[in-house]
PDB file of C-alpha atoms in Angstrom:
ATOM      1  CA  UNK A  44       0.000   0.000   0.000  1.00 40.00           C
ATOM      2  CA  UNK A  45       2.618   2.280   1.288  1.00 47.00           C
ATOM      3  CA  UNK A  46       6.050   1.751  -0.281  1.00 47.00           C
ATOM      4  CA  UNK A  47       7.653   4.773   1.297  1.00 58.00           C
ATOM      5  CA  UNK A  48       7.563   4.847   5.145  1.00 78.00           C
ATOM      6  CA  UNK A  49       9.858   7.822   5.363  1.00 83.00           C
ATOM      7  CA  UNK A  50       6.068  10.264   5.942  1.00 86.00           C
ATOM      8  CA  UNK A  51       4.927   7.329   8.509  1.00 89.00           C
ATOM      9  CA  UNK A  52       8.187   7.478  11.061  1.00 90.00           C
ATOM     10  CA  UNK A  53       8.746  11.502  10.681  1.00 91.00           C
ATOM     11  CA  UNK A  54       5.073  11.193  12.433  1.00 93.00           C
ATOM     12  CA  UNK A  55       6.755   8.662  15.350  1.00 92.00           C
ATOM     13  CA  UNK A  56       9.286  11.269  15.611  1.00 93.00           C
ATOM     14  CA  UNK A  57       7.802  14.779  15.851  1.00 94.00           C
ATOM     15  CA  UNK A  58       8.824  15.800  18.726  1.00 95.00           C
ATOM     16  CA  UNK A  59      12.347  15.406  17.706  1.00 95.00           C
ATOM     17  CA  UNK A  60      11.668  17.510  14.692  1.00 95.00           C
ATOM     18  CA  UNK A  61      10.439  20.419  17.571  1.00 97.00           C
ATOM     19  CA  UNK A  62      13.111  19.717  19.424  1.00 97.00           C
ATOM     20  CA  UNK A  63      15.631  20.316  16.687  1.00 97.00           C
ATOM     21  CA  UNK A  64      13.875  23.636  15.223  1.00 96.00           C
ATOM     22  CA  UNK A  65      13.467  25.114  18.433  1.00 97.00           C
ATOM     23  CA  UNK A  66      17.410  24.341  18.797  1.00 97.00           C
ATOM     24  CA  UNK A  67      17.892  26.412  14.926  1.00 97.00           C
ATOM     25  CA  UNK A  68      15.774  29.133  16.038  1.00 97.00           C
ATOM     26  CA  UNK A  69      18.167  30.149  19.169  1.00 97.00           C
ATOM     27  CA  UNK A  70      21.047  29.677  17.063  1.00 96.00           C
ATOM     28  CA  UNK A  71      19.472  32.283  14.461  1.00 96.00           C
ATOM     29  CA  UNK A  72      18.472  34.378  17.872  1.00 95.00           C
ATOM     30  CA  UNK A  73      21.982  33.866  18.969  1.00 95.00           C
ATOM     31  CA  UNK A  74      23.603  34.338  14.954  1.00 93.00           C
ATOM     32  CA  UNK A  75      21.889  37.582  14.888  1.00 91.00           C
ATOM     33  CA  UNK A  76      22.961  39.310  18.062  1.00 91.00           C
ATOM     34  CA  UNK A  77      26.473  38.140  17.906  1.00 90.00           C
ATOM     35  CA  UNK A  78      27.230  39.387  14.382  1.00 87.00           C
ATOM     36  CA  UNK A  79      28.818  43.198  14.049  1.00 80.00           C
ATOM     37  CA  UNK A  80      26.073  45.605  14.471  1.00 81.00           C
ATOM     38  CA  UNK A  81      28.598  48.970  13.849  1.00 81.00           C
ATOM     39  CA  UNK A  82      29.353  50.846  11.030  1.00 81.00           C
ATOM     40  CA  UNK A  83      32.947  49.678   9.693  1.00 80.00           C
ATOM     41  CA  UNK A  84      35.964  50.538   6.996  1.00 83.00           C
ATOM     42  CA  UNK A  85      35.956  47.614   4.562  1.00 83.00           C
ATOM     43  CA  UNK A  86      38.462  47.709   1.904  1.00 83.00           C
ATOM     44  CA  UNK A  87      38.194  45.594  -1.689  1.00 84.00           C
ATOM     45  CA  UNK A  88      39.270  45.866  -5.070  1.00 86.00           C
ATOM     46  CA  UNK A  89      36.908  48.901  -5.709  1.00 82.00           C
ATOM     47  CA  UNK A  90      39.279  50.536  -2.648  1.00 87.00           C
ATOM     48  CA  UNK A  91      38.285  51.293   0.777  1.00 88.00           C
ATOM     49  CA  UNK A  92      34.236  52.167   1.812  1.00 82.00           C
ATOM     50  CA  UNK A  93      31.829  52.281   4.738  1.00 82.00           C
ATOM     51  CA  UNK A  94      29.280  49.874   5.628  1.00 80.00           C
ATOM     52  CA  UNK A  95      26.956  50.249   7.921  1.00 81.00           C
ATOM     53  CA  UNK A  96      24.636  48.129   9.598  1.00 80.00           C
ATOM     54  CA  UNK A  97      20.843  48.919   8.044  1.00 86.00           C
ATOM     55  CA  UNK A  98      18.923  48.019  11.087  1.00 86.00           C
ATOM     56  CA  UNK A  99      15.511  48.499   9.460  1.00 90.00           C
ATOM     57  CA  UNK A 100      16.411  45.741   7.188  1.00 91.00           C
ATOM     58  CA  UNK A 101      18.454  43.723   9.088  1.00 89.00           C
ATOM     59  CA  UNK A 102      15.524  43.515  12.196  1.00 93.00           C
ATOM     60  CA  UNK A 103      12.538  43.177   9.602  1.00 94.00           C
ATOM     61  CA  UNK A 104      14.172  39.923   8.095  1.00 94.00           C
ATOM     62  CA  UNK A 105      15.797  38.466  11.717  1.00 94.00           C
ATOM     63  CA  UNK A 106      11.820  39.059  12.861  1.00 96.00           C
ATOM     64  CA  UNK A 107      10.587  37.298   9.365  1.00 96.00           C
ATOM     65  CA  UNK A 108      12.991  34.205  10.065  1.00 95.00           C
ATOM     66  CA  UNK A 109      11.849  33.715  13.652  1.00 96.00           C
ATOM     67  CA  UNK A 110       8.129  33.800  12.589  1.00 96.00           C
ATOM     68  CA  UNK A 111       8.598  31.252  10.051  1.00 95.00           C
ATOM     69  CA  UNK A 112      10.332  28.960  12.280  1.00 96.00           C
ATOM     70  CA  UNK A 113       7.596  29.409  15.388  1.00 96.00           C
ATOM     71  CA  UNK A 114       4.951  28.470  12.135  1.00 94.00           C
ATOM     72  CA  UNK A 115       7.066  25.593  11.456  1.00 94.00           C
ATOM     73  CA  UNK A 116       7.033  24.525  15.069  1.00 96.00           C
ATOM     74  CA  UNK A 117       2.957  25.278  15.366  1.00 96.00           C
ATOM     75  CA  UNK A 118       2.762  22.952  12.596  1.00 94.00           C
ATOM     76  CA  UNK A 119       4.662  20.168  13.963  1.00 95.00           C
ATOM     77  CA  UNK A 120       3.163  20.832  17.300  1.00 96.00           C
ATOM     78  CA  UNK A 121      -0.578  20.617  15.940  1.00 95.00           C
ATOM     79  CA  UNK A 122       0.678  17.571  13.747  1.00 95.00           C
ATOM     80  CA  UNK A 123       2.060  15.803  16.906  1.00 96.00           C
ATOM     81  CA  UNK A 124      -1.370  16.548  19.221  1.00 96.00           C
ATOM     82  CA  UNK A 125      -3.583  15.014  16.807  1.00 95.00           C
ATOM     83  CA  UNK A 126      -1.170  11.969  15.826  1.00 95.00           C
ATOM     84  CA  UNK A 127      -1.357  11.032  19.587  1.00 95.00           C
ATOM     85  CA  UNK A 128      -4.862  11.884  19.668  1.00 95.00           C
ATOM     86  CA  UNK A 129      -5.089   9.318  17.215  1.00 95.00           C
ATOM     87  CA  UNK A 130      -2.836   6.615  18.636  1.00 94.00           C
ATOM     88  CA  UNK A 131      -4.572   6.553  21.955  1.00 94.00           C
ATOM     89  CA  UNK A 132      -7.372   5.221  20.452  1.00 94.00           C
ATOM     90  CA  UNK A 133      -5.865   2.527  18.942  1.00 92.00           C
ATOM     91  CA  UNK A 134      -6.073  -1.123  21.095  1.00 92.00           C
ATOM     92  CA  UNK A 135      -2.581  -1.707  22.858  1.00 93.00           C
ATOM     93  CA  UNK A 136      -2.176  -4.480  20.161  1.00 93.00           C
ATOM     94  CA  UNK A 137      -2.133  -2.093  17.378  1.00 92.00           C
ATOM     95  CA  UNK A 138      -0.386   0.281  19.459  1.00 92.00           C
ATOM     96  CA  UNK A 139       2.407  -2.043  20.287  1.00 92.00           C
ATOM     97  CA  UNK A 140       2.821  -3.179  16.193  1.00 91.00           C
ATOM     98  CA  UNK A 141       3.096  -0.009  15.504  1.00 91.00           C
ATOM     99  CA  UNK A 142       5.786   1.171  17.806  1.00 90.00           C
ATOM    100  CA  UNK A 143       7.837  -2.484  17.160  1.00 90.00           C
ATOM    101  CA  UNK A 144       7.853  -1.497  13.864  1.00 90.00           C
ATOM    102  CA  UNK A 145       8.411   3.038  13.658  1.00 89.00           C
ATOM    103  CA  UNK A 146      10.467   3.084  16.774  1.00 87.00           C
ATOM    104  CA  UNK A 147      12.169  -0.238  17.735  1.00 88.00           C
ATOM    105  CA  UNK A 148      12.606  -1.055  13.991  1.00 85.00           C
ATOM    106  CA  UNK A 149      11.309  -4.193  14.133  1.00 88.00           C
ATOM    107  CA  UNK A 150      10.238  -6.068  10.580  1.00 87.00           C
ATOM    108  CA  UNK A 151       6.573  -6.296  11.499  1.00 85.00           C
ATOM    109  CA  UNK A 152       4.061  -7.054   9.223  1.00 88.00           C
ATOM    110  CA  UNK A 153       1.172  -4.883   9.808  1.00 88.00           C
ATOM    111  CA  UNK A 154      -2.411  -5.267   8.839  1.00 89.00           C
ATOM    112  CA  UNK A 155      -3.877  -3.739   5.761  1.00 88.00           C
ATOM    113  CA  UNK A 156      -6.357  -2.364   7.999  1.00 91.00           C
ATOM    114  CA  UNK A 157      -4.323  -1.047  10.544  1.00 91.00           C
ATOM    115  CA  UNK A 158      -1.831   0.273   7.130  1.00 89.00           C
ATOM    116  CA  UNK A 159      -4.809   1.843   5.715  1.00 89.00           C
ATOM    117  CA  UNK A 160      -6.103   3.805   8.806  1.00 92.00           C
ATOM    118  CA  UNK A 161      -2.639   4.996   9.770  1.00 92.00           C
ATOM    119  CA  UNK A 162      -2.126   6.053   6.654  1.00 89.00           C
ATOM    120  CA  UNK A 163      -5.911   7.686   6.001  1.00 89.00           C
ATOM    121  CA  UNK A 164      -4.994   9.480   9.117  1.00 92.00           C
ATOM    122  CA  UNK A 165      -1.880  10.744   8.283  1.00 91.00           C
ATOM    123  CA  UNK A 166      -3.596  12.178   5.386  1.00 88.00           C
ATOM    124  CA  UNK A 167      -6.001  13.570   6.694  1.00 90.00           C
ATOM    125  CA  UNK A 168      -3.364  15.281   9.623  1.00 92.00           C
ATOM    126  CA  UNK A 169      -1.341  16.401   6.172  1.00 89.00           C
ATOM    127  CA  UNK A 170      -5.220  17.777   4.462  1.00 89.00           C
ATOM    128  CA  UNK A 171      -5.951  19.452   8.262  1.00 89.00           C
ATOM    129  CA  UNK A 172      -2.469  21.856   7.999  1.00 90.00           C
ATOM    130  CA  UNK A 173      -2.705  22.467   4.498  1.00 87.00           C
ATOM    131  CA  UNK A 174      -6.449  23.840   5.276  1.00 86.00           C
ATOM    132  CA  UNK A 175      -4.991  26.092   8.184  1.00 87.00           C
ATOM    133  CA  UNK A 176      -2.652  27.250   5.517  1.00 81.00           C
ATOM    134  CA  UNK A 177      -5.177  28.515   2.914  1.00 81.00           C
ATOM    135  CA  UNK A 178      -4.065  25.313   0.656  1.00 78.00           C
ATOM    136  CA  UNK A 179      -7.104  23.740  -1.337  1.00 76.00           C
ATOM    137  CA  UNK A 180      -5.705  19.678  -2.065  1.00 72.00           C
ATOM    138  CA  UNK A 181      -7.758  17.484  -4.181  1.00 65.00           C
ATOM    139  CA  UNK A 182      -9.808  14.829  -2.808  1.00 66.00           C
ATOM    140  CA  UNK A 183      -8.469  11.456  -2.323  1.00 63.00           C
ATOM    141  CA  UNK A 184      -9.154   9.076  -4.651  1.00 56.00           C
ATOM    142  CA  UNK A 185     -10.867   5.802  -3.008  1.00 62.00           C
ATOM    143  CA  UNK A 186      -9.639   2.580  -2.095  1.00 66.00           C
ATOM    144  CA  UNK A 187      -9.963   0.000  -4.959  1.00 67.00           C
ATOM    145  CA  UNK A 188      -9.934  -3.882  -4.573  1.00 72.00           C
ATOM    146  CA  UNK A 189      -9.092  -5.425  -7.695  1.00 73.00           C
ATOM    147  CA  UNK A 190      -9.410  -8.984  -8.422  1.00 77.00           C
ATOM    148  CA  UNK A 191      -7.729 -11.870 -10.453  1.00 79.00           C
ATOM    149  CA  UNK A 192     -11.045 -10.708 -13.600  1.00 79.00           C
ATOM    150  CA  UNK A 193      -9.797  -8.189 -15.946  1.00 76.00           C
ATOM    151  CA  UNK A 194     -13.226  -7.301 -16.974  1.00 77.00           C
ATOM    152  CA  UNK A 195     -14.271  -6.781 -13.155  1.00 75.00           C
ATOM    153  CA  UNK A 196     -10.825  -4.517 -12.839  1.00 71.00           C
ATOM    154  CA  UNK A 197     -11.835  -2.654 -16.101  1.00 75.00           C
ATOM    155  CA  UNK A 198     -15.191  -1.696 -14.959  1.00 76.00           C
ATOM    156  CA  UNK A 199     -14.170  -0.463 -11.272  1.00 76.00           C
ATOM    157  CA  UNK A 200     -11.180   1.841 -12.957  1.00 70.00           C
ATOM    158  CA  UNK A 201     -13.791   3.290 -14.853  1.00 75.00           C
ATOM    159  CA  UNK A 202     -15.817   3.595 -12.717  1.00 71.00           C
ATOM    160  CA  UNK A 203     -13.177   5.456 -10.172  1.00 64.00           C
ATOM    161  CA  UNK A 204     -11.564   7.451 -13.320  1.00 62.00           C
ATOM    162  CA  UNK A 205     -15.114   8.841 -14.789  1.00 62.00           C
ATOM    163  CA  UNK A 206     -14.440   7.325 -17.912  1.00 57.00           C
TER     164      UNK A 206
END
């Protein structure tokens, strides 16, 4: 169903994600106060000039950064809330398949069922931020069972593609 996991553990491991962004953002924090804030003689091949440092600028996109990062970090937050929303309602066998396989790396064979809702929610975690964001996505497309019958398979792909 899934053939790339990669979307599946970054979910088991949100909190590192916040973890490590709110780590970048005081480095920025710290970056920005610790570079040289002064006006100062530079010299080059055009010869030797002033700079100064344009604090209008210079403020405006520190402040721009940091909001972007604190949006990242709402969005990873309000990703991680609803994933464990959604994995304390699972049963503790589910619960414990899951977390052999995303965290203790296990080779566990999961059920299609249990595939299909974790992934279902996922998406519908992924369609919730994009929402908050202003970002129309198009519908999903539904589950299809084919079968061993071409003819059956024919009719149910048109059927799903409009055709």
């Amino acid at each position: 169903m899934f053939d790339d996991w990669s979307l599946v553990k970054k979910y088991f491991r949100l909190s590192e994600e916040i973890n490590r962004l709110m780590i970048y953002k005081n480095q920025v924090e710290r970056a920005f106060y610790l570079q040289n804030m002064a006006t100062r003689t530079e010299f080059s091949e055009l010869g030797v000039y002033t700079r100064a440092f344009k604090v209008e600028k210079e403020v405006l996109e520190h402040i721009k950064a940091l909001e972007l990062i604190d949006e990242r970090i709402k969005r990873y937050e309000i990703r991680q809330r609803y994933f464990i929303q959604y994995l304390n309602n699972l049963s503790q066998e589910d619960y414990k398949s899951l977390y052999q396989r995303f965290i203790e790396n296990k080779p566990i064979k999961l059920s299609p069922q249990l595939e299909y809702e974790l992934t279902d929610e996922i998406d519908e975690i992924e369609r919730a931020i994009c929402l908050r964001a202003g970002i129309e996505i198009p519908d999903k497309l539904p589950q299809v069972e084919l079968t061993q019958d071409f003819d059956d398979n024919l009719d149910t792909l048109s059927e799903l593609f409009a055709i």
